[in-house]
Amino acid sequence: MTATITTGAAARSPHAADGSRVFLRQTWAMSKRSILAIARQPALVAPSLIFPLFFAALGASSFSKATNLPGFPKVDSFLSFALAGSIVQGVLFGSVTGGAALAIDIEDGFFDRLLASPTSRVGILLGRLAGAAAFGAFQALFFTLVLIPFGVRIASGPVGLAVIVASGGITGIAIGGFTAALALKTGSSEAVQGSFPLLFVAMFFSSAFFPRQTMQGVYRRIADLNPISYLVEGIRGLIVDGFDTVYVAQAIVVPIAIGVASIALALRMLSSRLAAR
Amino acid sequence: MIASASQKSPIVARGLVRHFGDVKAVDGVDLEVHAGEIFGFLGPNGAGKSTTVRMLTTLLKPTAGTATVAGFDVVKQADSVRRSIGVALQDAAIDPLMTGNELLELQSVLYGIPAGSVRQRADELLERVGLTAAADRRVGTYSGGMRRRLDLALSLIHQPTVLFLDEPTTGLDPMSRITLWEEVRRLNSEGTTVLLTTQYLEEADQLADRVAIIDHGVIVQQGTPTELKAAVGAPTLLITVSASQAEQATSTLSRFGELRPTAEGSLGVGLVGGARQVTDVVRALDEAGVSVHHLELNEPSLDDVFAEATGHRLEGAGASSSNDDDVSPAAEDGSEPTRGRRGRRRSR
């Protein structure tokens, strides 16, 4: 059984323009709350900023000679290669935190406060995802700026950097959609946090840590099917090779496609949760 | 339009039922709350109070029955209901990371209040609940009483005509409780209809114009506190004796009137003759060789009304498990345990 999800704004006003304005205002208010929560809990978000850098540093110290392997892209430093993986890894971490925050809203009753108001149900979800987008974009910029002093150069220049930052934001929505769906399905922050290993495995079987050209067997076949590989390679191409529309398409279109699927799933879970009441 | 539609009875429920699997949390509740009154919904934990409120506030769909709030059907016109009512739920779910001001602004947006009016309305409400000085502090630093007052302010942001307060004073110290009572009275005197659930007899007695007593999902008594207490009749004589003499004491007491349910460890009897009969009872107990440790004569209370209607007492029944009211909606699909969640402080 499913419930129809209407935007409260649309129901409230006979004028579509007014309804859209109210809907956007409510969604923005919810986004602002998500962003505030991130800014006010540095201890909670620090791991998603520190661990990817730690892995990048570890990789640079341990695998720097791997850049000489056949199939490895020509890079000035291993960090230039690792940055794309770090961005996706950080966004993945952050999205789990965002999903868990939605689950905590459900556990603690804040979600009920929202549902008791005439606000748009979709806006509640989109607000959360907009917060994830803002954090994803920030992470992409943060990792890049931190690694530049250590030899990373963005070959595609400022325009490429803007695409990378946008890609981080869209990826935040894409992965955030899955964690939000899990939060809405289970209403359990523990369950959302427990999904991290699954997401990490999905990333591990991609080209986030090594180029697909250096892989073999099942690992390679999975990486070939894994959309994260194409996302990472798009961002990596912009960092290592320069500006290319194929890289832009990979960095932007792949997370959009994942996002369409994950948001559809999250909306379905929201609908089921409302219908179960 | 809302006012005219709901002029007579802003809250009407007919045969309201809610099942969670095999559990009948609410089993045919009929109630009618008149415009401008404070209606007390009294019952122990798990009686069905919160489930009823959640149905009336559109957070749960009834399994059967109908209800209108502010003149709107809670199922078919849920969005109109939400715009007409203020709700302060049992768990005062307030984001601890946000400030009072930020929460009021968020709530204003959720209710579609024009941006130009938000600041003024928020300031008015903060002043009203005595939180102006704390408005820019994060809610995580508020005391329980401050949170409840902020919760009340949030529920009033859109000037609702009907207000639902689900156990608004549970867990509060006596002073905070009295402050909240005063505010509820003030709101009511300004014309707001209030439905208040409580497990505190004194709260229902002090605040409510009329009371419905609910137990096991069924309303067992309904009326004004005065009417209900008068219907019980005689005052209750409570005595405490040693366990070995309880049987003898019971037998003796039964000669003077109807035995009444009491808290464990004491015995009670309704004395039609009131204080004049106490001497006779004490003499009879003495002649029967019963040694009385404690004795008191109580005028009928809502607890007596509750005991008369249900066969057990409310007083002291749920103090230790005040978080466990009712079954959560999501228990139905087994997706989430939400019992006893109050008091958890977690990251968001």
GROMACS .gro file of C-alpha atoms in nm, chain A:
model
  277
    1MET     CA    1   0.000   0.000   0.000
    2THR     CA    2   0.132   0.344  -0.081
    3ALA     CA    3   0.027   0.691   0.019
    4THR     CA    4   0.006   0.983  -0.215
    5ILE     CA    5   0.268   1.239  -0.125
    6THR     CA    6   0.144   1.586  -0.193
    7THR     CA    7   0.336   1.903  -0.151
    8GLY     CA    8   0.161   2.090   0.127
    9ALA     CA    9   0.238   2.410  -0.051
   10ALA     CA   10   0.054   2.306  -0.361
   11ALA     CA   11  -0.242   2.198  -0.154
   12ARG     CA   12  -0.241   2.526   0.036
   13SER     CA   13  -0.255   2.775  -0.243
   14PRO     CA   14  -0.473   2.787  -0.548
   15HIS     CA   15  -0.194   2.976  -0.723
   16ALA     CA   16   0.082   2.748  -0.842
   17ALA     CA   17   0.341   3.027  -0.820
   18ASP     CA   18   0.256   3.093  -0.453
   19GLY     CA   19   0.259   2.721  -0.386
   20SER     CA   20   0.601   2.684  -0.544
   21ARG     CA   21   0.735   2.977  -0.345
   22VAL     CA   22   0.610   2.830  -0.017
   23PHE     CA   23   0.747   2.489  -0.113
   24LEU     CA   24   1.090   2.636  -0.192
   25ARG     CA   25   1.088   2.838   0.131
   26GLN     CA   26   1.006   2.527   0.336
   27THR     CA   27   1.266   2.317   0.156
   28TRP     CA   28   1.527   2.587   0.205
   29ALA     CA   29   1.442   2.611   0.576
   30MET     CA   30   1.489   2.235   0.610
   31SER     CA   31   1.820   2.252   0.418
   32LYS     CA   32   1.941   2.529   0.644
   33ARG     CA   33   1.867   2.311   0.944
   34SER     CA   34   2.070   2.023   0.795
   35ILE     CA   35   2.364   2.252   0.723
   36LEU     CA   36   2.347   2.403   1.073
   37ALA     CA   37   2.356   2.054   1.222
   38ILE     CA   38   2.673   1.978   1.026
   39ALA     CA   39   2.839   2.306   1.123
   40ARG     CA   40   2.751   2.260   1.490
   41GLN     CA   41   2.880   1.905   1.526
   42PRO     CA   42   3.244   1.923   1.419
   43ALA     CA   43   3.325   1.602   1.607
   44LEU     CA   44   3.065   1.415   1.404
   45VAL     CA   45   3.174   1.538   1.062
   46ALA     CA   46   3.550   1.545   1.129
   47PRO     CA   47   3.598   1.175   1.038
   48SER     CA   48   3.448   1.237   0.694
   49LEU     CA   49   3.708   1.511   0.642
   50ILE     CA   50   4.007   1.344   0.805
   51PHE     CA   51   3.989   0.976   0.706
   52PRO     CA   52   3.989   1.027   0.327
   53LEU     CA   53   4.295   1.250   0.365
   54PHE     CA   54   4.454   0.989   0.588
   55PHE     CA   55   4.395   0.718   0.326
   56ALA     CA   56   4.532   0.947   0.054
   57ALA     CA   57   4.844   1.015   0.261
   58LEU     CA   58   4.884   0.644   0.335
   59GLY     CA   59   4.847   0.563  -0.034
   60ALA     CA   60   5.101   0.830  -0.131
   61SER     CA   61   5.359   0.692   0.111
   62SER     CA   62   5.297   0.325   0.030
   63PHE     CA   63   5.198   0.310  -0.336
   64SER     CA   64   5.387   0.597  -0.496
   65LYS     CA   65   5.582   0.353  -0.716
   66ALA     CA   66   5.254   0.210  -0.841
   67THR     CA   67   5.231   0.516  -1.066
   68ASN     CA   68   5.493   0.344  -1.285
   69LEU     CA   69   5.271   0.041  -1.344
   70PRO     CA   70   5.144  -0.013  -1.698
   71GLY     CA   71   4.791   0.125  -1.723
   72PHE     CA   72   4.841   0.380  -1.449
   73PRO     CA   73   4.763   0.736  -1.563
   74LYS     CA   74   5.056   0.974  -1.598
   75VAL     CA   75   5.053   1.182  -1.279
   76ASP     CA   76   5.295   1.415  -1.105
   77SER     CA   77   5.214   1.259  -0.770
   78PHE     CA   78   5.008   0.973  -0.634
   79LEU     CA   79   4.799   1.234  -0.449
   80SER     CA   80   4.674   1.374  -0.782
   81PHE     CA   81   4.551   1.023  -0.861
   82ALA     CA   82   4.408   0.966  -0.511
   83LEU     CA   83   4.216   1.295  -0.482
   84ALA     CA   84   3.913   1.173  -0.681
   85GLY     CA   85   3.882   0.866  -0.458
   86SER     CA   86   3.918   1.082  -0.149
   87ILE     CA   87   3.635   1.309  -0.261
   88VAL     CA   88   3.396   1.021  -0.327
   89GLN     CA   89   3.503   0.847  -0.007
   90GLY     CA   90   3.443   1.163   0.199
   91VAL     CA   91   3.103   1.221   0.042
   92LEU     CA   92   3.013   0.861   0.117
   93PHE     CA   93   3.110   0.907   0.483
   94GLY     CA   94   2.915   1.233   0.504
   95SER     CA   95   2.604   1.086   0.344
   96VAL     CA   96   2.587   0.815   0.608
   97THR     CA   97   2.597   1.088   0.872
   98GLY     CA   98   2.314   1.273   0.693
   99GLY     CA   99   2.101   0.959   0.668
  100ALA     CA  100   2.161   0.882   1.033
  101ALA     CA  101   2.048   1.234   1.124
  102LEU     CA  102   1.716   1.174   0.946
  103ALA     CA  103   1.678   0.844   1.133
  104ILE     CA  104   1.743   1.025   1.462
  105ASP     CA  105   1.469   1.273   1.372
  106ILE     CA  106   1.237   0.974   1.336
  107GLU     CA  107   1.356   0.812   1.659
  108ASP     CA  108   1.338   1.129   1.865
  109GLY     CA  109   1.002   1.247   1.734
  110PHE     CA  110   1.119   1.555   1.542
  111PHE     CA  111   0.991   1.390   1.226
  112ASP     CA  112   0.645   1.375   1.388
  113ARG     CA  113   0.668   1.747   1.462
  114LEU     CA  114   0.725   1.804   1.091
  115LEU     CA  115   0.443   1.569   0.993
  116ALA     CA  116   0.203   1.739   1.232
  117SER     CA  117   0.256   2.062   1.039
  118PRO     CA  118   0.109   2.132   0.696
  119THR     CA  119   0.453   2.136   0.539
  120SER     CA  120   0.536   1.945   0.223
  121ARG     CA  121   0.644   1.587   0.293
  122VAL     CA  122   0.870   1.593  -0.011
  123GLY     CA  123   1.026   1.915   0.117
  124ILE     CA  124   1.131   1.737   0.437
  125LEU     CA  125   1.328   1.487   0.230
  126LEU     CA  126   1.462   1.736  -0.024
  127GLY     CA  127   1.576   1.964   0.257
  128ARG     CA  128   1.786   1.685   0.398
  129LEU     CA  129   1.932   1.607   0.057
  130ALA     CA  130   2.011   1.972  -0.008
  131GLY     CA  131   2.210   1.969   0.315
  132ALA     CA  132   2.396   1.661   0.188
  133ALA     CA  133   2.467   1.842  -0.139
  134ALA     CA  134   2.611   2.144   0.038
  135PHE     CA  135   2.836   1.925   0.251
  136GLY     CA  136   2.944   1.715  -0.049
  137ALA     CA  137   3.044   2.028  -0.242
  138PHE     CA  138   3.231   2.159   0.061
  139GLN     CA  139   3.417   1.828   0.099
  140ALA     CA  140   3.525   1.830  -0.267
  141LEU     CA  141   3.662   2.182  -0.230
  142PHE     CA  142   3.819   2.108   0.111
  143PHE     CA  143   4.009   1.797  -0.006
  144THR     CA  144   4.134   1.975  -0.317
  145LEU     CA  145   4.254   2.283  -0.130
  146VAL     CA  146   4.424   2.072   0.139
  147LEU     CA  147   4.613   1.859  -0.115
  148ILE     CA  148   4.722   2.140  -0.349
  149PRO     CA  149   5.017   2.240  -0.120
  150PHE     CA  150   5.130   1.874  -0.137
  151GLY     CA  151   5.172   1.874  -0.513
  152VAL     CA  152   4.823   1.821  -0.649
  153ARG     CA  153   4.749   2.028  -0.958
  154ILE     CA  154   4.405   2.060  -1.116
  155ALA     CA  155   4.486   2.024  -1.484
  156SER     CA  156   4.143   2.147  -1.591
  157GLY     CA  157   4.188   2.477  -1.405
  158PRO     CA  158   3.927   2.673  -1.210
  159VAL     CA  159   3.643   2.565  -1.442
  160GLY     CA  160   3.736   2.202  -1.384
  161LEU     CA  161   3.751   2.266  -1.010
  162ALA     CA  162   3.400   2.411  -1.025
  163VAL     CA  163   3.282   2.093  -1.200
  164ILE     CA  164   3.455   1.880  -0.935
  165VAL     CA  165   3.285   2.077  -0.656
  166ALA     CA  166   2.949   2.044  -0.831
  167SER     CA  167   3.010   1.673  -0.873
  168GLY     CA  168   3.077   1.644  -0.499
  169GLY     CA  169   2.743   1.813  -0.430
  170ILE     CA  170   2.547   1.594  -0.670
  171THR     CA  171   2.718   1.282  -0.537
  172GLY     CA  172   2.612   1.395  -0.187
  173ILE     CA  173   2.252   1.391  -0.304
  174ALA     CA  174   2.297   1.059  -0.488
  175ILE     CA  175   2.441   0.867  -0.192
  176GLY     CA  176   2.232   1.068   0.054
  177GLY     CA  177   1.922   0.943  -0.126
  178PHE     CA  178   2.014   0.584  -0.043
  179THR     CA  179   2.091   0.655   0.322
  180ALA     CA  180   1.771   0.861   0.351
  181ALA     CA  181   1.577   0.569   0.201
  182LEU     CA  182   1.732   0.338   0.460
  183ALA     CA  183   1.650   0.584   0.738
  184LEU     CA  184   1.289   0.607   0.624
  185LYS     CA  185   1.260   0.230   0.585
  186THR     CA  186   1.408   0.137   0.923
  187GLY     CA  187   1.376   0.452   1.134
  188SER     CA  188   1.700   0.339   1.296
  189SER     CA  189   2.018   0.543   1.307
  190GLU     CA  190   2.210   0.226   1.392
  191ALA     CA  191   2.086   0.060   1.074
  192VAL     CA  192   2.194   0.360   0.866
  193GLN     CA  193   2.536   0.368   1.026
  194GLY     CA  194   2.558  -0.007   0.972
  195SER     CA  195   2.526   0.050   0.598
  196PHE     CA  196   2.868   0.212   0.583
  197PRO     CA  197   3.061  -0.112   0.523
  198LEU     CA  198   2.832  -0.191   0.228
  199LEU     CA  199   2.895   0.149   0.076
  200PHE     CA  200   3.264   0.111   0.140
  201VAL     CA  201   3.268  -0.227  -0.035
  202ALA     CA  202   3.086  -0.069  -0.330
  203MET     CA  203   3.362   0.188  -0.344
  204PHE     CA  204   3.637  -0.067  -0.296
  205PHE     CA  205   3.517  -0.257  -0.603
  206SER     CA  206   3.560   0.051  -0.820
  207SER     CA  207   3.850   0.245  -0.961
  208ALA     CA  208   3.861   0.470  -0.654
  209PHE     CA  209   4.189   0.326  -0.525
  210PHE     CA  210   4.351   0.185  -0.843
  211PRO     CA  211   4.287   0.230  -1.215
  212ARG     CA  212   4.066  -0.034  -1.374
  213GLN     CA  213   4.343  -0.099  -1.628
  214THR     CA  214   4.556  -0.248  -1.348
  215MET     CA  215   4.279  -0.485  -1.229
  216GLN     CA  216   4.204  -0.841  -1.331
  217GLY     CA  217   3.937  -1.111  -1.296
  218VAL     CA  218   3.620  -1.067  -1.092
  219TYR     CA  219   3.750  -0.749  -0.934
  220ARG     CA  220   3.785  -0.591  -1.279
  221ARG     CA  221   3.446  -0.714  -1.398
  222ILE     CA  222   3.272  -0.567  -1.092
  223ALA     CA  223   3.464  -0.242  -1.128
  224ASP     CA  224   3.357  -0.225  -1.494
  225LEU     CA  225   2.991  -0.253  -1.388
  226ASN     CA  226   3.023  -0.020  -1.092
  227PRO     CA  227   2.898   0.333  -1.169
  228ILE     CA  228   3.129   0.469  -0.899
  229SER     CA  229   3.422   0.379  -1.128
  230TYR     CA  230   3.296   0.613  -1.398
  231LEU     CA  231   3.223   0.890  -1.150
  232VAL     CA  232   3.572   0.865  -1.001
  233GLU     CA  233   3.733   0.851  -1.346
  234GLY     CA  234   3.548   1.164  -1.455
  235ILE     CA  235   3.670   1.360  -1.155
  236ARG     CA  236   4.019   1.209  -1.191
  237GLY     CA  237   4.036   1.302  -1.556
  238LEU     CA  238   3.960   1.665  -1.470
  239ILE     CA  239   4.237   1.660  -1.209
  240VAL     CA  240   4.502   1.471  -1.403
  241ASP     CA  241   4.437   1.520  -1.776
  242GLY     CA  242   4.256   1.851  -1.815
  243PHE     CA  243   3.915   1.977  -1.924
  244ASP     CA  244   3.724   1.733  -2.141
  245THR     CA  245   3.348   1.709  -2.197
  246VAL     CA  246   3.362   1.332  -2.148
  247TYR     CA  247   3.510   1.381  -1.802
  248VAL     CA  248   3.252   1.650  -1.725
  249ALA     CA  249   2.973   1.418  -1.836
  250GLN     CA  250   3.107   1.135  -1.620
  251ALA     CA  251   3.151   1.359  -1.316
  252ILE     CA  252   2.805   1.511  -1.347
  253VAL     CA  253   2.578   1.267  -1.532
  254VAL     CA  254   2.678   0.953  -1.341
  255PRO     CA  255   2.585   1.096  -0.997
  256ILE     CA  256   2.269   1.247  -1.147
  257ALA     CA  257   2.167   0.900  -1.272
  258ILE     CA  258   2.246   0.745  -0.933
  259GLY     CA  259   2.059   1.032  -0.768
  260VAL     CA  260   1.745   0.978  -0.976
  261ALA     CA  261   1.739   0.615  -0.865
  262SER     CA  262   1.816   0.689  -0.499
  263ILE     CA  263   1.568   0.978  -0.469
  264ALA     CA  264   1.297   0.763  -0.630
  265LEU     CA  265   1.376   0.494  -0.372
  266ALA     CA  266   1.371   0.746  -0.087
  267LEU     CA  267   1.036   0.887  -0.202
  268ARG     CA  268   0.899   0.536  -0.216
  269MET     CA  269   1.017   0.470   0.139
  270LEU     CA  270   0.868   0.800   0.255
  271SER     CA  271   0.540   0.707   0.093
  272SER     CA  272   0.544   0.363   0.260
  273ARG     CA  273   0.623   0.515   0.599
  274LEU     CA  274   0.334   0.759   0.569
  275ALA     CA  275   0.099   0.484   0.450
  276ALA     CA  276   0.194   0.260   0.744
  277ARG     CA  277   0.064   0.520   0.990
   0.00000   0.00000   0.00000
